[in-house]
Tab-separated table of C-alpha atoms and ligand atoms in Angstrom:
chain	number	residue	atom	x	y	z
J	1	UNK	CA	66.373	103.331	83.073
J	2	UNK	CA	69.486	103.570	85.246
J	3	UNK	CA	71.886	100.713	85.125
J	4	UNK	CA	73.305	101.458	88.537
J	5	UNK	CA	71.580	102.822	91.545
J	6	UNK	CA	72.322	106.514	91.622
J	7	UNK	CA	73.602	107.425	95.074
J	8	UNK	CA	71.330	109.793	96.952
J	9	UNK	CA	72.475	113.368	97.463
J	10	UNK	CA	73.627	112.399	100.955
J	11	UNK	CA	75.624	109.470	99.629
J	12	UNK	CA	77.306	111.621	97.018
J	13	UNK	CA	78.309	114.180	99.636
J	14	UNK	CA	79.690	111.386	101.829
J	15	UNK	CA	81.612	109.731	98.973
J	16	UNK	CA	83.050	113.027	97.775
J	17	UNK	CA	84.131	113.910	101.303
J	18	UNK	CA	85.918	110.566	101.691
J	19	UNK	CA	87.667	111.036	98.337
J	20	UNK	CA	88.733	114.551	99.446
J	21	UNK	CA	90.050	113.148	102.711
J	22	UNK	CA	91.960	110.419	100.874
J	23	UNK	CA	93.608	113.030	98.674
J	24	UNK	CA	94.528	115.279	101.614
J	25	UNK	CA	95.901	112.254	103.435
J	26	UNK	CA	97.998	111.172	100.443
J	27	UNK	CA	99.542	114.635	100.401
J	28	UNK	CA	100.822	113.586	103.825
J	29	UNK	CA	101.639	110.038	102.642
J	30	UNK	CA	98.793	108.655	104.756
J	31	UNK	CA	95.650	106.733	103.792
J	32	UNK	CA	92.332	106.456	105.711
J	33	UNK	CA	91.346	102.827	106.419
J	34	UNK	CA	87.686	103.610	105.652
J	35	UNK	CA	88.014	102.940	101.924
J	36	UNK	CA	88.652	99.213	102.313
J	37	UNK	CA	85.288	98.032	103.556
J	38	UNK	CA	82.518	100.548	103.076
J	39	UNK	CA	79.182	99.986	101.346
J	40	UNK	CA	78.910	103.435	99.784
J	41	UNK	CA	82.540	103.586	98.694
J	42	UNK	CA	82.172	100.142	97.148
J	43	UNK	CA	79.023	101.178	95.249
J	44	UNK	CA	80.800	104.311	94.044
J	45	UNK	CA	83.804	102.267	92.888
J	46	UNK	CA	81.511	100.089	90.785
J	47	UNK	CA	79.881	103.157	89.283
J	48	UNK	CA	82.852	105.481	88.941
J	49	UNK	CA	85.697	103.026	88.215
J	50	UNK	CA	84.562	99.629	86.971
J	51	UNK	CA	82.022	100.906	84.445
J	52	UNK	CA	84.472	103.547	83.189
J	53	UNK	CA	88.002	102.166	82.890
J	54	UNK	CA	89.455	99.350	80.804
J	55	UNK	CA	89.386	96.021	82.660
J	56	UNK	CA	91.098	92.742	81.786
J	57	UNK	CA	88.814	89.831	80.892
J	58	UNK	CA	90.913	87.076	79.427
J	59	UNK	CA	93.338	85.991	76.742
J	60	UNK	CA	92.701	85.194	73.097
J	61	UNK	CA	94.101	81.697	73.650
J	62	UNK	CA	91.172	80.948	75.983
J	63	UNK	CA	88.655	81.355	73.148
J	64	UNK	CA	90.603	80.316	70.040
J	65	UNK	CA	87.629	79.115	67.926
J	66	UNK	CA	84.464	80.750	66.625
J	67	UNK	CA	81.674	80.176	69.141
J	68	UNK	CA	84.048	79.746	72.107
J	69	UNK	CA	83.067	81.603	75.254
J	70	UNK	CA	84.149	81.971	78.882
J	71	UNK	CA	82.303	83.682	81.733
J	72	UNK	CA	84.055	86.598	83.373
J	73	UNK	CA	83.143	89.602	85.503
J	74	UNK	CA	83.076	93.357	85.132
J	75	UNK	CA	82.504	94.748	88.589
J	76	UNK	CA	79.781	92.664	90.165
J	77	UNK	CA	78.273	91.622	86.797
J	78	UNK	CA	78.890	88.293	85.174
J	79	UNK	CA	79.748	88.843	81.519
J	80	UNK	CA	80.179	86.533	78.551
J	81	UNK	CA	83.503	86.818	76.721
J	82	UNK	CA	82.595	85.350	73.353
J	83	UNK	CA	84.248	84.845	69.989
J	84	UNK	CA	81.273	85.179	67.687
J	85	UNK	CA	80.587	83.197	64.528
J	86	UNK	CA	82.521	85.776	62.508
J	87	UNK	CA	85.504	85.528	64.865
J	88	UNK	CA	84.955	88.937	66.468
J	89	UNK	CA	85.466	89.061	70.221
J	90	UNK	CA	82.397	90.310	72.111
J	91	UNK	CA	81.742	91.147	75.724
J	92	UNK	CA	78.080	90.574	76.549
J	93	UNK	CA	76.045	91.367	79.620
J	94	UNK	CA	74.538	88.129	80.940
J	95	UNK	CA	71.096	89.508	81.792
J	96	UNK	CA	68.135	88.602	79.609
J	97	UNK	CA	66.415	91.567	77.988
J	98	UNK	CA	62.986	89.978	78.629
J	99	UNK	CA	62.896	89.757	82.462
J	100	UNK	CA	66.535	90.118	83.382
J	101	UNK	CA	67.523	86.730	84.688
J	102	UNK	CA	70.959	85.277	83.939
J	103	UNK	CA	71.160	83.752	80.497
J	104	UNK	CA	74.339	81.673	80.570
J	105	UNK	CA	75.097	79.335	83.473
J	106	UNK	CA	78.202	77.611	82.120
J	107	UNK	CA	81.759	78.696	82.930
J	108	UNK	CA	82.903	78.013	79.378
J	109	UNK	CA	81.875	76.290	76.191
J	110	UNK	CA	81.209	76.683	72.488
J	111	UNK	CA	77.835	77.744	71.165
J	112	UNK	CA	76.130	79.577	68.329
J	113	UNK	CA	73.240	80.633	70.575
J	114	UNK	CA	72.659	81.421	74.259
J	115	UNK	CA	69.166	80.467	75.417
J	116	UNK	CA	67.590	82.020	78.481
J	117	UNK	CA	66.334	79.440	81.018
J	118	UNK	CA	63.236	81.486	82.024
J	119	UNK	CA	61.040	81.910	78.913
J	120	UNK	CA	63.486	80.811	76.276
J	121	UNK	CA	64.556	83.976	74.494
J	122	UNK	CA	67.633	83.166	72.430
J	123	UNK	CA	70.652	85.313	71.596
J	124	UNK	CA	73.350	84.802	68.976
J	125	UNK	CA	76.959	84.554	70.160
J	126	UNK	CA	77.433	88.184	69.048
J	127	UNK	CA	74.641	89.225	71.444
J	128	UNK	CA	71.900	89.848	68.874
J	129	UNK	CA	68.361	88.745	69.723
J	130	UNK	CA	67.708	85.539	67.786
J	131	UNK	CA	64.229	84.325	68.636
J	132	UNK	CA	61.687	83.239	71.233
J	133	UNK	CA	59.362	80.259	71.752
J	134	UNK	CA	55.962	80.423	69.961
J	135	UNK	CA	57.081	83.619	68.335
J	136	UNK	CA	54.038	84.125	66.132
J	137	UNK	CA	51.474	83.544	68.890
J	138	UNK	CA	53.410	85.441	71.515
J	139	UNK	CA	54.786	88.374	69.517
J	140	UNK	CA	53.303	88.236	66.029
J	141	UNK	CA	56.620	89.083	64.437
J	142	UNK	CA	60.355	88.931	65.033
J	143	UNK	CA	61.742	91.525	67.407
J	144	UNK	CA	64.492	93.839	66.231
J	145	UNK	CA	67.672	91.785	66.871
J	146	UNK	CA	69.756	94.873	67.658
J	147	UNK	CA	67.275	96.595	69.899
J	148	UNK	CA	66.583	93.496	72.017
J	149	UNK	CA	70.034	91.918	71.964
J	150	UNK	CA	72.130	91.444	75.093
J	151	UNK	CA	73.871	94.600	76.271
J	152	UNK	CA	77.301	94.712	74.716
J	153	UNK	CA	80.483	96.347	76.013
J	154	UNK	CA	81.095	99.220	73.589
J	155	UNK	CA	84.869	98.811	73.709
J	156	UNK	CA	86.859	95.607	73.363
J	157	UNK	CA	90.553	95.614	72.514
J	158	UNK	CA	93.400	93.161	72.590
J	159	UNK	CA	96.987	93.939	73.551
J	160	UNK	CA	99.515	91.189	72.722
J	161	UNK	CA	96.590	88.752	72.990
J	162	UNK	CA	95.360	90.081	76.357
J	163	UNK	CA	91.720	91.170	76.025
J	164	UNK	CA	90.437	94.247	77.833
J	165	UNK	CA	86.974	95.810	77.680
J	166	UNK	CA	85.341	99.016	78.799
J	167	UNK	CA	81.687	99.828	79.391
J	168	UNK	CA	82.377	103.485	78.655
J	169	UNK	CA	82.196	104.973	75.187
J	170	UNK	CA	84.474	107.758	76.340
J	171	UNK	CA	87.642	105.909	77.306
J	172	UNK	CA	90.713	106.528	75.175
J	173	UNK	CA	92.002	103.565	73.133
J	174	UNK	CA	93.593	100.872	75.325
J	175	UNK	CA	97.178	101.662	74.344
J	176	UNK	CA	96.637	105.319	75.087
J	177	UNK	CA	94.939	104.515	78.401
J	178	UNK	CA	97.827	102.280	79.519
J	179	UNK	CA	100.349	104.794	78.182
J	180	UNK	CA	104.004	104.061	78.856
J	181	UNK	CA	103.117	100.823	80.670
J	182	UNK	CA	102.627	99.251	77.221
J	183	UNK	CA	106.363	99.620	76.620
J	184	UNK	CA	107.173	97.532	79.694
J	185	UNK	CA	104.345	95.042	79.084
J	186	UNK	CA	105.701	94.482	75.583
J	187	UNK	CA	109.106	93.562	77.016
J	188	UNK	CA	107.337	91.064	79.280
J	189	UNK	CA	104.815	89.274	77.038
J	190	UNK	CA	105.895	89.994	73.468
J	191	UNK	CA	109.366	88.440	73.218
J	192	UNK	CA	108.188	86.128	70.460
J	193	UNK	CA	105.824	86.897	67.544
J	194	UNK	CA	103.508	84.001	68.547
J	195	UNK	CA	103.054	85.527	71.992
J	196	UNK	CA	101.944	83.767	75.136
J	197	UNK	CA	99.111	81.343	75.886
J	198	UNK	CA	97.168	80.204	78.942
J	199	UNK	CA	98.328	76.870	80.326
J	200	UNK	CA	94.973	76.067	81.950
J	201	UNK	CA	91.668	77.663	82.796
J	202	UNK	CA	91.934	80.233	85.595
J	203	UNK	CA	91.526	79.418	89.270
J	204	UNK	CA	88.939	81.530	91.086
J	205	UNK	CA	88.550	81.770	94.823
J	206	UNK	CA	86.996	84.200	97.274
J	207	UNK	CA	89.116	86.301	99.610
J	208	UNK	CA	87.632	88.456	102.365
J	209	UNK	CA	89.842	91.382	101.421
J	210	UNK	CA	89.424	94.529	99.379
J	211	UNK	CA	90.460	94.425	95.717
J	212	UNK	CA	92.735	97.442	96.234
J	213	UNK	CA	94.936	95.583	98.718
J	214	UNK	CA	96.050	93.060	96.102
J	215	UNK	CA	96.395	95.728	93.426
J	216	UNK	CA	98.444	97.954	95.763
J	217	UNK	CA	100.702	95.081	96.820
J	218	UNK	CA	101.502	94.152	93.219
J	219	UNK	CA	101.909	97.821	92.262
J	220	UNK	CA	105.023	98.190	94.380
J	221	UNK	CA	105.303	96.209	97.624
J	222	UNK	CA	108.618	94.332	97.645
J	223	UNK	CA	109.086	95.200	101.322
J	224	UNK	CA	106.603	92.634	102.657
J	225	UNK	CA	108.327	89.593	101.177
J	226	UNK	CA	110.948	89.027	103.880
J	227	UNK	CA	108.284	89.068	106.606
J	228	UNK	CA	105.019	87.837	105.054
J	229	UNK	CA	106.768	85.072	103.171
J	230	UNK	CA	109.420	84.276	105.797
J	231	UNK	CA	108.436	80.606	105.821
J	232	UNK	CA	109.656	80.444	102.230
J	233	UNK	CA	112.966	81.936	103.267
J	234	UNK	CA	113.240	79.369	106.078
J	235	UNK	CA	112.478	76.469	103.767
J	236	UNK	CA	115.097	77.644	101.279
J	237	UNK	CA	112.365	77.603	98.637
J	238	UNK	CA	113.814	80.588	96.762
J	239	UNK	CA	117.473	81.272	97.596
J	240	UNK	CA	118.057	84.729	99.065
J	241	UNK	CA	114.345	85.524	99.303
J	242	UNK	CA	114.692	87.603	102.476
J	243	UNK	CA	116.855	90.074	100.519
J	244	UNK	CA	114.377	90.476	97.699
J	245	UNK	CA	113.564	94.120	98.476
J	246	UNK	CA	117.267	95.048	98.507
J	247	UNK	CA	117.557	94.093	94.814
J	248	UNK	CA	114.146	95.562	93.903
J	249	UNK	CA	113.541	98.653	91.763
J	250	UNK	CA	110.479	100.639	90.768
J	251	UNK	CA	109.034	101.579	87.384
J	252	UNK	CA	106.323	104.229	87.462
J	253	UNK	CA	104.436	104.645	84.180
J	254	UNK	CA	101.826	107.024	85.555
J	255	UNK	CA	98.057	106.665	86.038
J	256	UNK	CA	98.449	103.901	88.616
J	257	UNK	CA	100.332	101.620	86.222
J	258	UNK	CA	103.614	100.393	87.671
J	259	UNK	CA	106.059	97.533	87.918
J	260	UNK	CA	108.589	96.269	90.423
J	261	UNK	CA	111.846	95.062	88.848
J	262	UNK	CA	114.320	92.694	90.460
J	263	UNK	CA	118.033	92.146	89.854
J	264	UNK	CA	117.492	88.425	90.209
J	265	UNK	CA	121.044	87.529	89.172
J	266	UNK	CA	122.302	89.415	92.250
J	267	UNK	CA	119.881	87.488	94.430
J	268	UNK	CA	120.194	83.905	93.227
J	269	UNK	CA	123.120	83.323	90.830
J	270	UNK	CA	124.768	85.082	87.841
J	271	UNK	CA	122.902	83.057	85.196
J	272	UNK	CA	119.561	84.391	86.478
J	273	UNK	CA	119.474	87.317	84.062
J	274	UNK	CA	116.269	87.758	82.035
J	275	UNK	CA	114.089	86.339	84.839
J	276	UNK	CA	116.293	83.234	84.903
J	277	UNK	CA	114.827	81.698	81.730
J	278	UNK	CA	116.861	78.588	80.847
J	279	UNK	CA	118.605	78.540	77.432
J	280	UNK	CA	115.974	76.265	75.828
J	281	UNK	CA	113.411	79.064	76.195
J	282	UNK	CA	115.606	82.155	76.107
J	283	UNK	CA	117.130	81.111	72.776
J	284	UNK	CA	113.649	81.186	71.221
J	285	UNK	CA	113.110	84.863	72.057
J	286	UNK	CA	113.423	87.428	69.308
J	287	UNK	CA	115.081	90.280	71.180
J	288	UNK	CA	115.330	92.380	68.015
J	289	UNK	CA	111.687	93.206	68.703
J	290	UNK	CA	112.802	95.353	71.635
J	291	UNK	CA	114.588	98.681	71.849
J	292	UNK	CA	117.973	98.959	73.592
J	293	UNK	CA	116.524	100.133	76.885
J	294	UNK	CA	113.989	97.290	76.974
J	295	UNK	CA	116.772	94.784	76.267
J	296	UNK	CA	119.012	96.169	79.001
J	297	UNK	CA	116.065	96.250	81.402
J	298	UNK	CA	115.035	92.618	80.989
J	299	UNK	CA	118.651	91.473	81.106
J	300	UNK	CA	119.509	93.119	84.423
J	301	UNK	CA	116.326	94.081	86.320
J	302	UNK	CA	113.301	92.761	84.498
J	303	UNK	CA	109.783	93.814	85.497
J	304	UNK	CA	108.742	91.012	87.841
J	305	UNK	CA	105.516	92.259	89.416
J	306	UNK	CA	103.093	94.965	88.371
J	307	UNK	CA	99.596	96.439	88.370
J	308	UNK	CA	97.554	98.192	85.708
J	309	UNK	CA	94.833	100.303	87.305
J	310	UNK	CA	92.366	99.218	88.460
J	311	UNK	CA	92.689	95.475	89.070
J	312	UNK	CA	95.024	93.685	86.635
J	313	UNK	CA	98.333	92.358	87.931
J	314	UNK	CA	101.308	90.417	86.651
J	315	UNK	CA	104.021	88.296	88.265
J	316	UNK	CA	107.041	86.530	86.801
J	317	UNK	CA	109.729	85.237	89.107
J	318	UNK	CA	111.864	82.102	89.173
J	319	UNK	CA	110.651	79.394	91.529
J	320	UNK	CA	111.264	75.647	91.716
J	321	UNK	CA	108.521	73.468	90.208
J	322	UNK	CA	109.271	71.087	93.070
J	323	UNK	CA	111.208	71.690	96.289
J	324	UNK	CA	114.933	71.320	95.778
J	325	UNK	CA	114.832	71.859	92.013
J	326	UNK	CA	116.388	74.748	90.067
J	327	UNK	CA	114.082	77.801	90.081
J	328	UNK	CA	112.489	78.591	86.704
J	329	UNK	CA	110.348	81.608	85.772
J	330	UNK	CA	106.578	81.233	85.593
J	331	UNK	CA	104.149	83.907	84.406
J	332	UNK	CA	101.085	84.470	86.551
J	333	UNK	CA	98.349	86.903	85.529
J	334	UNK	CA	95.680	87.911	88.006
J	335	UNK	CA	92.587	89.987	88.527
J	336	UNK	CA	91.492	91.382	91.900
J	337	UNK	CA	87.770	91.155	91.259
J	338	UNK	CA	85.555	93.148	93.625
J	339	UNK	CA	82.337	91.319	94.501
J	340	UNK	CA	81.189	93.081	97.698
J	341	UNK	CA	82.594	95.550	100.235
J	342	UNK	CA	85.690	93.908	101.710
J	343	UNK	CA	85.334	90.837	99.487
J	344	UNK	CA	87.018	89.950	96.213
J	345	UNK	CA	87.367	87.013	93.917
J	346	UNK	CA	90.966	86.311	93.084
J	347	UNK	CA	91.354	85.076	89.495
J	348	UNK	CA	94.741	83.651	88.499
J	349	UNK	CA	96.033	82.264	85.230
J	350	UNK	CA	99.397	80.648	84.445
J	351	UNK	CA	100.891	81.616	81.077
J	352	UNK	CA	103.882	80.616	78.984
J	353	UNK	CA	105.321	81.518	75.611
J	354	UNK	CA	103.537	79.468	72.942
J	355	UNK	CA	106.821	78.312	71.381
J	356	UNK	CA	108.302	77.045	74.664
J	357	UNK	CA	108.830	73.265	74.808
J	358	UNK	CA	105.881	71.395	76.355
J	359	UNK	CA	108.128	70.021	79.107
J	360	UNK	CA	108.982	73.609	80.084
J	361	UNK	CA	105.316	74.658	80.030
J	362	UNK	CA	104.450	71.779	82.357
J	363	UNK	CA	107.178	72.767	84.790
J	364	UNK	CA	106.370	76.477	84.643
J	365	UNK	CA	102.728	75.656	85.401
J	366	UNK	CA	103.751	73.661	88.463
J	367	UNK	CA	106.155	76.382	89.615
J	368	UNK	CA	103.481	79.068	89.306
J	369	UNK	CA	100.806	77.030	91.023
J	370	UNK	CA	103.171	75.965	93.802
J	371	UNK	CA	103.721	79.587	94.728
J	372	UNK	CA	100.656	81.470	93.484
J	373	UNK	CA	97.850	78.992	92.772
J	374	UNK	CA	94.854	79.186	95.112
J	375	UNK	CA	96.733	76.963	97.580
J	376	UNK	CA	100.125	78.458	96.756
J	377	UNK	CA	102.674	79.021	99.473
J	378	UNK	CA	102.901	82.751	98.676
J	379	UNK	CA	99.217	83.249	97.914
J	380	UNK	CA	98.174	81.887	101.297
J	381	UNK	CA	100.492	84.265	103.156
J	382	UNK	CA	99.358	87.338	101.213
J	383	UNK	CA	95.611	86.769	101.369
J	384	UNK	CA	95.653	86.293	105.153
J	385	UNK	CA	97.332	89.637	105.792
J	386	UNK	CA	95.066	91.432	103.300
J	387	UNK	CA	91.989	90.044	105.084
J	388	UNK	CA	93.163	91.872	108.210
J	389	UNK	CA	93.006	95.184	106.346
J	390	UNK	CA	89.333	94.637	105.415
J	391	UNK	CA	88.628	94.126	109.132
J	392	UNK	CA	90.301	97.464	109.895
J	393	UNK	CA	88.108	99.054	107.233
J	394	UNK	CA	84.986	97.805	109.082
J	395	UNK	CA	86.262	98.652	112.559
J	396	UNK	CA	84.191	101.307	114.364
J	397	UNK	CA	87.170	101.975	116.637
J	398	UNK	CA	89.600	102.503	113.753
J	399	UNK	CA	87.118	104.691	111.876
J	400	UNK	CA	86.075	106.782	114.859
J	401	UNK	CA	89.751	107.284	115.673
J	402	UNK	CA	90.390	108.406	112.075
J	403	UNK	CA	93.036	105.733	111.646
J	404	UNK	CA	95.274	106.352	108.657
J	405	UNK	CA	97.884	104.027	107.176
J	406	UNK	CA	101.552	104.927	106.814
J	407	UNK	CA	103.216	105.401	103.395
J	408	UNK	CA	106.234	107.308	104.659
J	409	UNK	CA	109.298	105.233	103.892
J	410	UNK	CA	112.401	107.197	103.045
J	411	UNK	CA	112.338	108.170	99.380
J	412	UNK	CA	115.224	108.605	97.003
J	413	UNK	CA	114.197	110.023	93.671
J	414	UNK	CA	114.056	108.485	90.221
J	415	UNK	CA	117.218	107.874	88.221
J	416	UNK	CA	117.885	111.059	86.167
J	417	UNK	CA	119.878	108.997	83.632
J	418	UNK	CA	116.926	106.730	82.789
J	419	UNK	CA	116.468	106.576	79.011
J	420	UNK	CA	113.163	104.685	78.923
J	421	UNK	CA	109.577	105.911	79.279
J	422	UNK	CA	108.125	106.636	82.682
J	423	UNK	CA	110.319	106.892	85.758
J	424	UNK	CA	112.848	104.357	86.968
J	425	UNK	CA	113.682	104.276	90.687
J	426	UNK	CA	116.815	102.352	91.675
J	427	UNK	CA	115.327	101.787	95.138
J	428	UNK	CA	111.897	100.315	95.872
J	429	UNK	CA	111.841	101.833	99.372
J	430	UNK	CA	109.520	104.803	99.618
J	431	UNK	CA	106.099	103.237	98.881
J	432	UNK	CA	105.808	105.761	96.061
J	433	UNK	CA	104.233	103.264	93.647
J	434	UNK	CA	101.530	102.338	96.148
J	435	UNK	CA	100.840	106.029	96.791
J	436	UNK	CA	100.604	106.582	93.010
J	437	UNK	CA	98.053	103.773	92.784
J	438	UNK	CA	95.814	105.504	95.346
J	439	UNK	CA	96.259	108.877	93.624
J	440	UNK	CA	94.920	107.271	90.466
J	441	UNK	CA	92.043	105.924	92.549
J	442	UNK	CA	91.256	109.482	93.681
J	443	UNK	CA	91.274	110.696	90.070
J	444	UNK	CA	88.996	107.878	88.944
J	445	UNK	CA	86.573	108.469	91.817
J	446	UNK	CA	86.369	112.144	90.809
J	447	UNK	CA	85.752	111.683	87.094
J	448	UNK	CA	82.190	110.494	87.490
J	449	UNK	CA	80.616	113.285	85.475
J	450	UNK	CA	80.594	111.199	82.334
J	451	UNK	CA	77.509	109.063	82.851
J	452	UNK	CA	76.783	105.965	80.844
J	453	UNK	CA	74.071	106.225	78.248
J	454	UNK	CA	70.956	105.273	80.102
J	455	UNK	CA	68.802	103.698	77.425
J	456	UNK	CA	69.935	101.114	74.899
J	457	UNK	CA	68.108	102.587	71.942
J	458	UNK	CA	68.532	101.057	68.528
J	459	UNK	CA	70.490	104.123	67.421
J	460	UNK	CA	72.900	103.713	70.313
J	461	UNK	CA	73.376	100.089	69.505
J	462	UNK	CA	74.190	100.891	65.902
J	463	UNK	CA	76.890	103.258	67.125
J	464	UNK	CA	78.199	100.626	69.516
J	465	UNK	CA	78.161	98.026	66.798
J	466	UNK	CA	80.222	100.292	64.570
J	467	UNK	CA	82.680	100.943	67.403
J	468	UNK	CA	83.097	97.254	68.171
J	469	UNK	CA	83.565	96.339	64.514
J	470	UNK	CA	86.024	99.190	64.021
J	471	UNK	CA	87.977	98.130	67.115
J	472	UNK	CA	87.969	94.532	65.937
J	473	UNK	CA	89.061	95.524	62.441
J	474	UNK	CA	91.895	97.604	63.869
J	475	UNK	CA	92.842	94.627	65.989
J	476	UNK	CA	93.092	92.395	62.909
J	477	UNK	CA	95.942	94.485	61.625
J	478	UNK	CA	97.355	95.050	65.058
J	479	UNK	CA	97.159	91.794	66.906
J	480	UNK	CA	95.338	89.273	64.749
J	481	UNK	CA	92.396	89.270	67.136
J	482	UNK	CA	90.095	87.769	64.512
J	483	UNK	CA	90.277	84.245	63.275
J	484	UNK	CA	90.515	83.501	59.573
J	485	UNK	CA	87.574	84.491	57.410
J	486	UNK	CA	86.242	86.844	60.016
J	487	UNK	CA	86.374	89.804	57.706
J	488	UNK	CA	84.089	88.138	55.156
W	1	UNU	O1	105.209	88.236	97.234
W	1	UNU	C1	105.870	88.731	96.365
W	1	UNU	N1	105.509	89.913	95.902
W	1	UNU	C2	107.082	88.036	95.824
W	1	UNU	C3	107.194	86.675	95.980
W	1	UNU	C4	108.073	88.745	95.194
W	1	UNU	C5	109.182	88.089	94.709
W	1	UNU	C6	109.309	86.707	94.851
W	1	UNU	C7	108.293	86.013	95.479
W	2	FES	FE1	64.686	85.503	79.698
W	2	FES	FE2	62.022	85.660	80.023
W	2	FES	S1	63.564	86.317	81.390
W	2	FES	S2	63.151	84.749	78.394
W	3	FE	FE1	103.435	88.545	98.618
């Protein structure tokens, strides 16, 4: 049994040749448009990237209680993100093991059991097979709950409450995979021991653009803001917005994980250090948790926008909750979810520190949604221009002409004095972070030799079970991923 259609020999030759051409082009700081809207490239991305890397699924605060679940996606599959009756977080494939139809049709809820709507097979909230109608007449005896349980992601880990999963047994642990980016992420989301929480369920909407265009933009594109978002400069929505790339910096943590930083105090007003958090929130932070370089970084040029390969992005910038008000920072987390060639779902969540006053959470939610909700004034601008790129990727003219995109801004190197991990670039000009994102894409598209285990044999499942429990147990110590009593 193959979980994904194996490309034919011809397809593989085609895909490999495109990946080669992308790499050669990047050596020239160019990028072929073909990769943004191509059936075979899309299929290969699902197979070679989305079943192999770590992907973000949600936050612990979305499923705080045993039995809570939310529906998410890994690649084109709908998956159940569940906190099982022991408190362990599970990522379950939503396809019934009997005939394969979709088991769960709710976006969220709380349940001990998922029951398939076709013939009624039932699964526990940890994925195990639980029963079937007329079991004695139909089957004679109970089926093996492990062997006939829902497919389960072998790797689930939580980082500061943010839950990632991988369908590959072979990925390194999440912290190792993200590498130095963890250091920056910590300075963003771990300024208080209670961490952050979601302010509402995510918004999800379809954009006729490729997932990579959003990921690339958030990996390092400060240059577009003055033009794409000019209406927000005109309206005075964020003071100084047209100069935002002048005060922007780059942090490259390798492997396609990067942040933009902004000296916001230079842009808006001197008190806008540390993203411009007002004293009632800033005073709650425990900055002793950070090292000196992290502290200096968030004071003067905090990470404002970033991408973790492949499709997780972050944004924190001060914006008014209502026109004319003082800008305040909001925290928006997003996933560029591929659903078809040239089409993605955009998932966005607003977050805030758990300890922040409720009045601040309410305002931060409004500020975030005003700019980057599905109808947000920035979101609308960005998605329209990205949709144009998907059209280029489908254009016979552009493809026949071998059209390649330009990543050749003037580059000045990283700061040799930088004391932190990764590389710090005082200037964002150069499009080096976007180029690094596509270099990581090339690497991922090449490392397809590791194939997923084809058959879910009982023995495999036992191994997976052990891996999931071990990961969850490690997470107890690490992040408190389990609820109370879960270890019993
Ligand atoms: O569109 C953006 N990347 C952006 C928007 C950056 C800074 C402020 C607002
Ligand atoms: Fe699910 Fe038959 S397909 S019970
Ligand atoms: Fe933008």
